[in-house]
C-alpha cells in the first residue's frame, strides 16, 4: 500500500490528535485531514463557556495555528465533507466528487446537534455545536436580539431566553446567559437538571444553584414554537416569539412561574442532545448503531479506525461497548487509534517502503473516562462512569458552597466518582479509586481515606 495516504476524516480534537500521532509515530507517507467546517481544528468545550460569555476571542480556541500545522505536511481539506466509504477498498468519496483510495482511514467526525421539527426555519432558534453556532448565539446575547424583537425581559434589561434541554449543555448555557443579565427559562423532560449524567441528588444541588441565580426551571416536553412574520423589509424566516409546551408541563422545583402553555421568548437554544455523525457511512460492513462500532483497538474494520465522540468501542476494563462525548477521551482515543492503525499497517508494508512506520503492537484502548462542567463558580469533575448507575451514594459536604462528593455503582462495583469543590490533591486520589471497577464497600473505604482531613 505504499504511496497511498492515510486519511483522517474530521478536523476535530480527535482528528488532530490522530494526525499528530501518525507523524510522531513514524508515518512518512501522505496524510490527509478532512474537515466539513472551514475552520482549523478548535476546542469545543469553551463554546458554551468562555466563548459564549464573550471572554474569549475565536482565535483562542484554535488547537493549532497554520504555522504549527506546517511540520505535519498535511493535505488539509477544510470545508469538505466525506459522503461515503467503501470499506473493502478503503476508498473515501468526498462531496466535491473526489474518490480517495487510502492505506488506512481514521474516522473522527464527532456528533451533530439534535433539533426540533421546523426549528431551522425560524429566526432566533439556535443550536450550539460548532464555532459558527456559538458565534451566532453570542452575537444575539451581546446585542440584545435581532431588529424587530422586543429584546426585553419582563423585569427589563435582558432577552427572554428559553433553553430547551436541561442536560450539561443547556445548564452551561443557562449559567452564561444569566451572568450576562438575560432572563432564562430552562425546560427539560426530566425534573432534575443533568440527572442522566450525574444522578438526582447532584442534579438537585445544581438546580438549587440555578434557581438561586434566577433561572426558571420548567419540567415538560416542547410541542413547538410561536412565531411572528419576518419584517417585509428584511425578508427571511419568521422569528420566534414563544415556546409552546406540551400538555402537563409544570414549573420545576416549585418555581412559581413558567408552567403555562406558552413561554415568551426572544431567543431559543435547543440543547436536546446529539447524534453521532455516521449518516455518510452506508457500507453494510460497518455497524453504525449509536456511533461507529469498534473493537477494543478502536478498529471498525480492517484498516478503518474511529476516535472521539463518534466511536463506540469495546472498553476492555468495563467489558461492554461505550461511547463518550468528552474532550479528554477525544484526544486520547485519537492517539490510540493512530498507533493501532500503524501497527496494523506495518506488517503489510513492503520491505524498505519509504512511508512505513516502525513496527509496533496494537494495544486495547482502556481510558479512565473524565469530564468536567463549569456553571457559575461551581466546577464539577467526574472520573469513570456516572451515567447508567444502579446505585449512587452522595455526600453533600457544604450545601451553600455546592461542595459535593458522589460515588456511582453498577452490578455491585463502584465505577464512577464525581466531586465539586474538593482540593486538587483529593481529586487526583479519587481518580485512582475508579480506574477499574472496585467492590462497592472497598471503594467507599478508599474514598473515605482519600478525603480524610490532613
mmCIF file of N, CA and C in Angstrom, residues 7-10 12 14-15 85 92 105-110 277-278 280-281 286 292 300 304-308 310-311 337:
data_model
loop_
_atom_site.group_PDB
_atom_site.id
_atom_site.type_symbol
_atom_site.label_atom_id
_atom_site.label_comp_id
_atom_site.label_asym_id
_atom_site.label_seq_id
_atom_site.Cartn_x
_atom_site.Cartn_y
_atom_site.Cartn_z
ATOM 1 N N UNK A 7 -6.013 8.789 5.625
ATOM 2 C CA UNK A 7 -6.961 9.900 5.709
ATOM 3 C C UNK A 7 -7.599 9.928 7.091
ATOM 4 N N UNK A 8 -7.630 11.106 7.675
ATOM 5 C CA UNK A 8 -8.337 11.337 8.931
ATOM 6 C C UNK A 8 -9.555 12.174 8.590
ATOM 7 N N UNK A 9 -10.742 11.628 8.821
ATOM 8 C CA UNK A 9 -11.986 12.319 8.492
ATOM 9 C C UNK A 9 -12.522 12.967 9.759
ATOM 10 N N UNK A 10 -12.441 14.284 9.806
ATOM 11 C CA UNK A 10 -12.854 15.031 10.986
ATOM 12 C C UNK A 10 -11.704 15.866 11.500
ATOM 13 N N UNK A 12 -11.158 17.595 14.010
ATOM 14 C CA UNK A 12 -11.599 17.787 15.380
ATOM 15 C C UNK A 12 -10.427 17.593 16.327
ATOM 16 N N UNK A 14 -10.053 15.002 18.211
ATOM 17 C CA UNK A 14 -9.657 13.612 17.988
ATOM 18 C C UNK A 14 -8.898 13.466 16.673
ATOM 19 N N UNK A 15 -9.388 14.125 15.623
ATOM 20 C CA UNK A 15 -8.719 14.037 14.326
ATOM 21 C C UNK A 15 -7.329 14.629 14.350
ATOM 22 N N UNK A 85 -17.794 5.765 2.149
ATOM 23 C CA UNK A 85 -16.570 4.996 2.389
ATOM 24 C C UNK A 85 -16.810 3.563 1.940
ATOM 25 N N UNK A 92 -12.511 6.624 0.090
ATOM 26 C CA UNK A 92 -13.426 7.673 0.527
ATOM 27 C C UNK A 92 -13.996 8.398 -0.682
ATOM 28 N N UNK A 105 -7.879 4.590 7.194
ATOM 29 C CA UNK A 105 -8.789 5.698 7.461
ATOM 30 C C UNK A 105 -9.073 5.758 8.955
ATOM 31 N N UNK A 106 -9.029 6.960 9.508
ATOM 32 C CA UNK A 106 -9.456 7.193 10.886
ATOM 33 C C UNK A 106 -10.651 8.131 10.851
ATOM 34 N N UNK A 107 -11.759 7.695 11.422
ATOM 35 C CA UNK A 107 -12.998 8.463 11.398
ATOM 36 C C UNK A 107 -13.157 9.177 12.730
ATOM 37 N N UNK A 108 -13.206 10.513 12.666
ATOM 38 C CA UNK A 108 -13.320 11.335 13.873
ATOM 39 C C UNK A 108 -14.322 12.459 13.618
ATOM 40 N N UNK A 109 -15.495 12.072 13.096
ATOM 41 C CA UNK A 109 -16.486 13.063 12.667
ATOM 42 C C UNK A 109 -17.370 13.573 13.793
ATOM 43 N N UNK A 110 -17.225 13.025 14.992
ATOM 44 C CA UNK A 110 -17.923 13.574 16.144
ATOM 45 C C UNK A 110 -19.423 13.374 16.089
ATOM 46 N N UNK A 277 -22.236 11.427 14.036
ATOM 47 C CA UNK A 277 -22.190 11.810 12.615
ATOM 48 C C UNK A 277 -21.742 10.623 11.776
ATOM 49 N N UNK A 278 -22.658 9.679 11.567
ATOM 50 C CA UNK A 278 -22.349 8.447 10.836
ATOM 51 C C UNK A 278 -23.256 8.249 9.633
ATOM 52 N N UNK A 280 -23.182 9.261 6.743
ATOM 53 C CA UNK A 280 -22.471 9.107 5.475
ATOM 54 C C UNK A 280 -21.852 7.722 5.324
ATOM 55 N N UNK A 281 -21.852 6.946 6.394
ATOM 56 C CA UNK A 281 -21.241 5.620 6.389
ATOM 57 C C UNK A 281 -22.327 4.586 6.105
ATOM 58 N N UNK A 286 -20.085 -1.909 8.105
ATOM 59 C CA UNK A 286 -19.934 -1.107 9.324
ATOM 60 C C UNK A 286 -21.217 -1.126 10.131
ATOM 61 N N UNK A 292 -20.086 4.586 15.583
ATOM 62 C CA UNK A 292 -19.398 3.578 14.776
ATOM 63 C C UNK A 292 -18.818 2.515 15.699
ATOM 64 N N UNK A 300 -12.950 -0.478 13.353
ATOM 65 C CA UNK A 300 -14.295 -0.789 12.894
ATOM 66 C C UNK A 300 -14.279 -1.842 11.795
ATOM 67 N N UNK A 304 -9.710 0.467 9.089
ATOM 68 C CA UNK A 304 -10.670 1.538 9.376
ATOM 69 C C UNK A 304 -10.803 1.666 10.885
ATOM 70 N N UNK A 305 -10.447 2.835 11.420
ATOM 71 C CA UNK A 305 -10.488 3.065 12.867
ATOM 72 C C UNK A 305 -11.354 4.291 13.166
ATOM 73 N N UNK A 306 -11.738 4.437 14.423
ATOM 74 C CA UNK A 306 -12.552 5.584 14.811
ATOM 75 C C UNK A 306 -12.091 6.103 16.157
ATOM 76 N N UNK A 307 -12.372 7.392 16.394
ATOM 77 C CA UNK A 307 -11.941 8.034 17.636
ATOM 78 C C UNK A 307 -12.882 9.181 17.981
ATOM 79 N N UNK A 308 -13.004 9.437 19.267
ATOM 80 C CA UNK A 308 -13.770 10.583 19.731
ATOM 81 C C UNK A 308 -15.250 10.279 19.901
ATOM 82 N N UNK A 310 -17.700 9.958 18.037
ATOM 83 C CA UNK A 310 -18.384 9.083 17.087
ATOM 84 C C UNK A 310 -18.139 7.608 17.367
ATOM 85 N N UNK A 311 -17.107 7.270 18.134
ATOM 86 C CA UNK A 311 -16.670 5.880 18.292
ATOM 87 C C UNK A 311 -17.378 5.200 19.468
ATOM 88 N N UNK A 337 -6.034 5.295 18.329
ATOM 89 C CA UNK A 337 -6.438 4.810 17.012
ATOM 90 C C UNK A 337 -5.301 4.929 16.006
#
